[in-house]
Amino acid sequence: MLLYAGLSHGCAPLHLRERCAVPTDDRERVTADLRRRFAHVVLLSTCGRVELYIDDPNPDAAEQAAVAWLAARAGLTPTAMAAHVETGRDADAARRAVRVACGLESAVQGEDEILGQVRRAWLDAGSARALSPALDTTFRLAVRTGRQARRIGDPHAWTSLADTAAAHVASAIGRLPAPRVLIAGSGPMGLRAARWLRGRFGLEMELTLAGRTPERVAAHAAALDARPLDLAGIPAALDRADAAVVGLRTRATVIAAGHLAPRPPDRPLMLVDLSVPRAVDAAVARLPGVTFRDVDDLGDGEGGHTRWDAGGRGDVERLVERAVQDFGARTERTDAAATLAALRIQADGIRRRQLAHTLRRLPHLDDEARWAIDALTRSIVNRLLHDPTMRLKADTSGDAVRHIHEMFLEPPRNVSM
C-alpha cells in the first residue's frame, strides 16, 4: 500500500523542519538507510517540507516507523512528533505528491523550484533502487501534472521564494541612490534573486555574490556584473550592504549576530535567509537597524501571491484529480504493465548511477551542460526501451513478460559446466 508521512510548513514549525531536513550531500546515504527500513521509499526534503512516500504491505507499521524516523532526527519522542506529522494512504498519498509537484502545497503557490525537487527525489530513489511500480507511477504522474499546471496562469507572477525575497529587498532599498546588495549562495535560489534584483535596479545597484566554489562564483559574478567573494568575506560585506539574501546549503549557522556591526540610523539592513537549515542566527532580528526574514516569514507575509487566479486554481485542482484517477487505473495493472514499470525503474537506476559517476569526474561543467547530458542519457534509455515496450503492450500470451523477467529482472542463475 502507498502512504506518505511528513512535515510541511503548514503543520510543523521551521525549527522542527530544519532538524529533520536532509542536506543534499547526505541524501544518498540517508536514502540507503531508508531503503533498509522500508525497501520502497522516496525522500523529499526541501525548505518547506520533509516527506517520505512509502510502498509497504503493512501500512500501519510503516507509518509508525516513518514517524519514529522523523522523531529521531528531530530529537523528539514519536508521540510528540506525531502531532506535527501529516499522513495519507493510497489515493490520498498520490494526491499529496501531485499537489506538491504542482505547487499547491507551497507557501508561494505554483512556485517553480518544487517541481524540480520532486523530480530529483524521484530520480534519486530510482538510482538507489528504492522505487516500486506504484511509487514510480505516482511520481511520474506528479511530474507530468506539475508541468501541465505551470502552463496555467500568469507567467509573470511571483513563482518562487527567491522572487519573494528579492521583492522584500527591493522594497527596503528602493529609494537609496546607490544600493549595495549581497547574495550569499550561488545555487538556484541565490542566483534567481540576484537576477531579479539586477533586472529591477540595473547597474546602479552594487552587487556582491558569495559562495563556496570560487570558479562557480567567479563565472556567475561575471555574468551578473557582480563582485565575487568567498564565504569568509561575508561579515565584511555585510558591514557595507544595505540588504542581503542568503541561500546556502549548510549544516551550521554561517552568519551570527556577532558578525554584524552596529548599523547607522540612515543605513538599516534587510537580511533574508532562504536556507533550511538556517544559515543566519535568528538572534540578528533583535539587533537595532536589522530587519530579518526567514522562509516561513516570507510565506506568511506573501501568502496572497500565486501563479493562478481563482479560475486557474480550479483548473489545476481538476488536473490533480484526473492524475489521481489515472493513478487508480494504473495501479490495477496487468502483468505486462507491471513488468514494463519494473524494467523502466531498473534502466533509469542504471542510467542515474553511471551518469553520477561520470559527472563527478567533470566538476567544471555548468548546470546547463549537466542538464544536456542528463537529457541525452534519458533519450538513449527511452529509445532502447521502445521495442520492449511495444512487445509488452502487444503481449497476450505472457511470453514477452516471462522472457523480459528472465533476461533483465531476475538474478542470474549459477550454471555449472
Tab-separated table of N, CA, C and O in Angstrom, residues 95-160:
chain	number	residue	atom	x	y	z
A	95	ARG	N	-2.402	11.808	-4.306
A	95	ARG	CA	-2.887	13.182	-4.417
A	95	ARG	C	-1.890	14.162	-3.797
A	95	ARG	O	-1.624	15.229	-4.352
A	96	ARG	N	-1.341	13.802	-2.661
A	96	ARG	CA	-0.384	14.679	-1.988
A	96	ARG	C	0.846	14.914	-2.870
A	96	ARG	O	1.285	16.058	-3.034
A	97	ALA	N	1.389	13.858	-3.433
A	97	ALA	CA	2.574	14.008	-4.282
A	97	ALA	C	2.284	14.901	-5.482
A	97	ALA	O	3.103	15.759	-5.854
A	98	VAL	N	1.116	14.728	-6.092
A	98	VAL	CA	0.764	15.536	-7.264
A	98	VAL	C	0.548	16.994	-6.861
A	98	VAL	O	1.006	17.923	-7.550
A	99	ARG	N	-0.132	17.237	-5.759
A	99	ARG	CA	-0.361	18.604	-5.304
A	99	ARG	C	0.958	19.304	-4.965
A	99	ARG	O	1.133	20.487	-5.261
A	100	VAL	N	1.868	18.570	-4.352
A	100	VAL	CA	3.175	19.151	-4.036
A	100	VAL	C	3.903	19.523	-5.322
A	100	VAL	O	4.462	20.626	-5.448
A	101	ALA	N	3.921	18.626	-6.294
A	101	ALA	CA	4.622	18.898	-7.551
A	101	ALA	C	4.012	20.083	-8.293
A	101	ALA	O	4.720	20.863	-8.948
A	102	CYS	N	2.702	20.252	-8.184
A	102	CYS	CA	2.038	21.386	-8.844
A	102	CYS	C	2.315	22.710	-8.134
A	102	CYS	O	2.134	23.778	-8.731
A	103	GLY	N	2.731	22.657	-6.882
A	103	GLY	CA	2.948	23.876	-6.109
A	103	GLY	C	1.738	24.294	-5.309
A	103	GLY	O	1.743	25.369	-4.712
A	104	LEU	N	0.702	23.444	-5.255
A	104	LEU	CA	-0.496	23.789	-4.494
A	104	LEU	C	-0.250	23.777	-2.991
A	104	LEU	O	-0.981	24.409	-2.231
A	105	GLU	N	0.768	23.046	-2.539
A	105	GLU	CA	1.065	22.957	-1.116
A	105	GLU	C	2.212	23.878	-0.708
A	105	GLU	O	2.687	23.801	0.428
A	106	SER	N	2.656	24.740	-1.609
A	106	SER	CA	3.774	25.639	-1.332
A	106	SER	C	3.292	26.960	-0.747
A	106	SER	O	2.149	27.371	-0.970
A	107	ALA	N	4.189	27.627	-0.001
A	107	ALA	CA	3.848	28.927	0.570
A	107	ALA	C	3.556	29.938	-0.532
A	107	ALA	O	2.650	30.767	-0.409
A	108	VAL	N	4.332	29.901	-1.608
A	108	VAL	CA	4.062	30.701	-2.802
A	108	VAL	C	3.494	29.737	-3.833
A	108	VAL	O	4.216	28.941	-4.424
A	109	GLN	N	2.187	29.775	-4.055
A	109	GLN	CA	1.532	28.742	-4.835
A	109	GLN	C	1.962	28.782	-6.302
A	109	GLN	O	1.995	29.826	-6.929
A	110	GLY	N	2.297	27.589	-6.798
A	110	GLY	CA	2.774	27.480	-8.165
A	110	GLY	C	4.251	27.752	-8.302
A	110	GLY	O	4.733	27.942	-9.416
A	111	GLU	N	4.990	27.735	-7.200
A	111	GLU	CA	6.427	28.034	-7.260
A	111	GLU	C	7.129	27.096	-8.230
A	111	GLU	O	6.721	25.964	-8.450
A	112	ASP	N	8.219	27.573	-8.791
A	112	ASP	CA	8.947	26.820	-9.805
A	112	ASP	C	9.828	25.729	-9.207
A	112	ASP	O	9.906	24.629	-9.740
A	113	GLU	N	10.531	26.029	-8.097
A	113	GLU	CA	11.570	25.128	-7.611
A	113	GLU	C	11.048	23.745	-7.241
A	113	GLU	O	11.722	22.737	-7.435
A	114	ILE	N	9.840	23.665	-6.684
A	114	ILE	CA	9.380	22.397	-6.114
A	114	ILE	C	9.244	21.311	-7.173
A	114	ILE	O	9.483	20.125	-6.897
A	115	LEU	N	8.902	21.667	-8.400
A	115	LEU	CA	8.752	20.648	-9.433
A	115	LEU	C	10.087	19.954	-9.687
A	115	LEU	O	10.151	18.716	-9.775
A	116	GLY	N	11.159	20.727	-9.791
A	116	GLY	CA	12.477	20.128	-9.976
A	116	GLY	C	12.893	19.301	-8.777
A	116	GLY	O	13.555	18.259	-8.912
A	117	GLN	N	12.520	19.741	-7.573
A	117	GLN	CA	12.873	19.000	-6.367
A	117	GLN	C	12.130	17.668	-6.295
A	117	GLN	O	12.701	16.654	-5.874
A	118	VAL	N	10.861	17.662	-6.701
A	118	VAL	CA	10.105	16.411	-6.743
A	118	VAL	C	10.728	15.457	-7.762
A	118	VAL	O	10.906	14.257	-7.502
A	119	ARG	N	11.058	15.972	-8.914
A	119	ARG	CA	11.679	15.136	-9.948
A	119	ARG	C	13.003	14.568	-9.457
A	119	ARG	O	13.299	13.387	-9.657
A	120	ARG	N	13.795	15.386	-8.788
A	120	ARG	CA	15.092	14.918	-8.291
A	120	ARG	C	14.905	13.832	-7.243
A	120	ARG	O	15.632	12.831	-7.229
A	121	ALA	N	13.923	13.987	-6.355
A	121	ALA	CA	13.663	12.971	-5.335
A	121	ALA	C	13.271	11.644	-5.986
A	121	ALA	O	13.709	10.563	-5.555
A	122	TRP	N	12.430	11.715	-7.005
A	122	TRP	CA	12.002	10.518	-7.740
A	122	TRP	C	13.203	9.830	-8.390
A	122	TRP	O	13.397	8.603	-8.251
A	123	LEU	N	14.051	10.596	-9.072
A	123	LEU	CA	15.198	10.007	-9.748
A	123	LEU	C	16.225	9.468	-8.755
A	123	LEU	O	16.850	8.427	-8.991
A	124	ASP	N	16.386	10.170	-7.630
A	124	ASP	CA	17.310	9.682	-6.601
A	124	ASP	C	16.842	8.334	-6.051
A	124	ASP	O	17.657	7.436	-5.800
A	125	ALA	N	15.539	8.197	-5.849
A	125	ALA	CA	15.014	6.921	-5.372
A	125	ALA	C	15.233	5.826	-6.411
A	125	ALA	O	15.558	4.679	-6.063
A	126	GLY	N	15.080	6.163	-7.686
A	126	GLY	CA	15.351	5.184	-8.730
A	126	GLY	C	16.801	4.767	-8.748
A	126	GLY	O	17.122	3.577	-8.887
A	127	SER	N	17.699	5.723	-8.588
A	127	SER	CA	19.130	5.415	-8.558
A	127	SER	C	19.478	4.511	-7.380
A	127	SER	O	20.371	3.668	-7.474
A	128	ALA	N	18.768	4.687	-6.253
A	128	ALA	CA	19.011	3.868	-5.057
A	128	ALA	C	18.257	2.544	-5.090
A	128	ALA	O	18.304	1.790	-4.117
A	129	ARG	N	17.554	2.258	-6.187
A	129	ARG	CA	16.749	1.046	-6.330
A	129	ARG	C	15.670	0.975	-5.245
A	129	ARG	O	15.344	-0.100	-4.737
A	130	ALA	N	15.127	2.120	-4.912
A	130	ALA	CA	14.120	2.209	-3.851
A	130	ALA	C	12.706	2.412	-4.386
A	130	ALA	O	11.780	2.573	-3.606
A	131	LEU	N	12.544	2.434	-5.720
A	131	LEU	CA	11.219	2.636	-6.295
A	131	LEU	C	10.481	1.311	-6.447
A	131	LEU	O	11.083	0.280	-6.763
A	132	SER	N	9.186	1.354	-6.241
A	132	SER	CA	8.286	0.267	-6.624
A	132	SER	C	7.476	0.755	-7.821
A	132	SER	O	7.457	1.963	-8.120
A	133	PRO	N	6.795	-0.128	-8.532
A	133	PRO	CA	5.939	0.353	-9.629
A	133	PRO	C	4.925	1.401	-9.184
A	133	PRO	O	4.670	2.371	-9.899
A	134	ALA	N	4.339	1.244	-7.984
A	134	ALA	CA	3.352	2.225	-7.521
A	134	ALA	C	3.991	3.580	-7.255
A	134	ALA	O	3.422	4.633	-7.592
A	135	LEU	N	5.168	3.587	-6.649
A	135	LEU	CA	5.868	4.859	-6.414
A	135	LEU	C	6.299	5.491	-7.732
A	135	LEU	O	6.207	6.712	-7.905
A	136	ASP	N	6.802	4.690	-8.647
A	136	ASP	CA	7.213	5.224	-9.947
A	136	ASP	C	6.027	5.842	-10.665
A	136	ASP	O	6.126	6.936	-11.229
A	137	THR	N	4.891	5.149	-10.655
A	137	THR	CA	3.675	5.691	-11.275
A	137	THR	C	3.270	7.006	-10.629
A	137	THR	O	2.934	7.983	-11.316
A	138	THR	N	3.293	7.044	-9.299
A	138	THR	CA	2.892	8.255	-8.573
A	138	THR	C	3.740	9.442	-8.962
A	138	THR	O	3.225	10.534	-9.276
A	139	PHE	N	5.050	9.276	-8.965
A	139	PHE	CA	5.923	10.421	-9.230
A	139	PHE	C	6.006	10.759	-10.704
A	139	PHE	O	6.197	11.926	-11.075
A	140	ARG	N	5.811	9.775	-11.559
A	140	ARG	CA	5.728	10.079	-12.984
A	140	ARG	C	4.505	10.964	-13.254
A	140	ARG	O	4.588	11.967	-13.983
A	141	LEU	N	3.366	10.613	-12.658
A	141	LEU	CA	2.162	11.427	-12.795
A	141	LEU	C	2.334	12.797	-12.144
A	141	LEU	O	1.870	13.810	-12.674
A	142	ALA	N	3.006	12.838	-10.989
A	142	ALA	CA	3.198	14.112	-10.289
A	142	ALA	C	4.010	15.081	-11.131
A	142	ALA	O	3.653	16.261	-11.269
A	143	VAL	N	5.110	14.603	-11.712
A	143	VAL	CA	5.958	15.482	-12.523
A	143	VAL	C	5.228	15.926	-13.781
A	143	VAL	O	5.260	17.103	-14.160
A	144	ARG	N	4.520	14.983	-14.440
A	144	ARG	CA	3.778	15.347	-15.648
A	144	ARG	C	2.706	16.384	-15.344
A	144	ARG	O	2.560	17.386	-16.062
A	145	THR	N	1.968	16.193	-14.254
A	145	THR	CA	0.892	17.124	-13.900
A	145	THR	C	1.466	18.460	-13.453
A	145	THR	O	0.897	19.520	-13.747
A	146	GLY	N	2.598	18.432	-12.751
A	146	GLY	CA	3.243	19.682	-12.349
A	146	GLY	C	3.636	20.531	-13.550
A	146	GLY	O	3.498	21.761	-13.525
A	147	ARG	N	4.107	19.878	-14.596
A	147	ARG	CA	4.444	20.621	-15.821
A	147	ARG	C	3.188	21.222	-16.463
A	147	ARG	O	3.212	22.370	-16.935
A	148	GLN	N	2.124	20.444	-16.494
A	148	GLN	CA	0.875	20.953	-17.069
A	148	GLN	C	0.347	22.141	-16.260
A	148	GLN	O	-0.156	23.122	-16.824
A	149	ALA	N	0.467	22.063	-14.938
A	149	ALA	CA	-0.054	23.134	-14.077
A	149	ALA	C	0.664	24.451	-14.327
A	149	ALA	O	0.062	25.528	-14.178
A	150	ARG	N	1.923	24.386	-14.715
A	150	ARG	CA	2.687	25.619	-14.909
A	150	ARG	C	2.430	26.264	-16.267
A	150	ARG	O	2.984	27.316	-16.552
A	151	ARG	N	1.612	25.647	-17.079
A	151	ARG	CA	1.167	26.284	-18.318
A	151	ARG	C	-0.102	27.106	-18.083
A	151	ARG	O	-0.615	27.738	-19.007
A	152	ILE	N	-0.606	27.063	-16.850
A	152	ILE	CA	-1.833	27.772	-16.487
A	152	ILE	C	-1.473	28.993	-15.660
A	152	ILE	O	-0.585	28.933	-14.813
A	153	GLY	N	-2.146	30.108	-15.879
A	153	GLY	CA	-1.964	31.259	-15.011
A	153	GLY	C	-1.028	32.303	-15.569
A	153	GLY	O	-0.593	32.266	-16.724
A	154	ASP	N	-0.692	33.253	-14.719
A	154	ASP	CA	0.106	34.421	-15.092
A	154	ASP	C	1.582	34.052	-15.154
A	154	ASP	O	2.189	33.731	-14.130
A	155	PRO	N	2.216	34.095	-16.338
A	155	PRO	CA	3.634	33.730	-16.426
A	155	PRO	C	4.553	34.731	-15.736
A	155	PRO	O	5.721	34.442	-15.501
A	156	HIS	N	4.025	35.924	-15.420
A	156	HIS	CA	4.845	36.951	-14.764
A	156	HIS	C	4.614	37.018	-13.257
A	156	HIS	O	5.160	37.886	-12.579
A	157	ALA	N	3.801	36.111	-12.723
A	157	ALA	CA	3.537	36.129	-11.291
A	157	ALA	C	4.785	35.708	-10.512
A	157	ALA	O	5.672	35.045	-11.043
A	158	TRP	N	4.838	36.135	-9.243
A	158	TRP	CA	5.912	35.650	-8.385
A	158	TRP	C	5.737	34.153	-8.215
A	158	TRP	O	4.721	33.687	-7.705
A	159	THR	N	6.710	33.388	-8.635
A	159	THR	CA	6.579	31.939	-8.605
A	159	THR	C	7.756	31.287	-7.892
A	159	THR	O	8.120	30.172	-8.202
A	160	SER	N	8.338	31.982	-6.931
A	160	SER	CA	9.479	31.445	-6.212
A	160	SER	C	9.651	32.203	-4.909
A	160	SER	O	9.381	33.406	-4.836
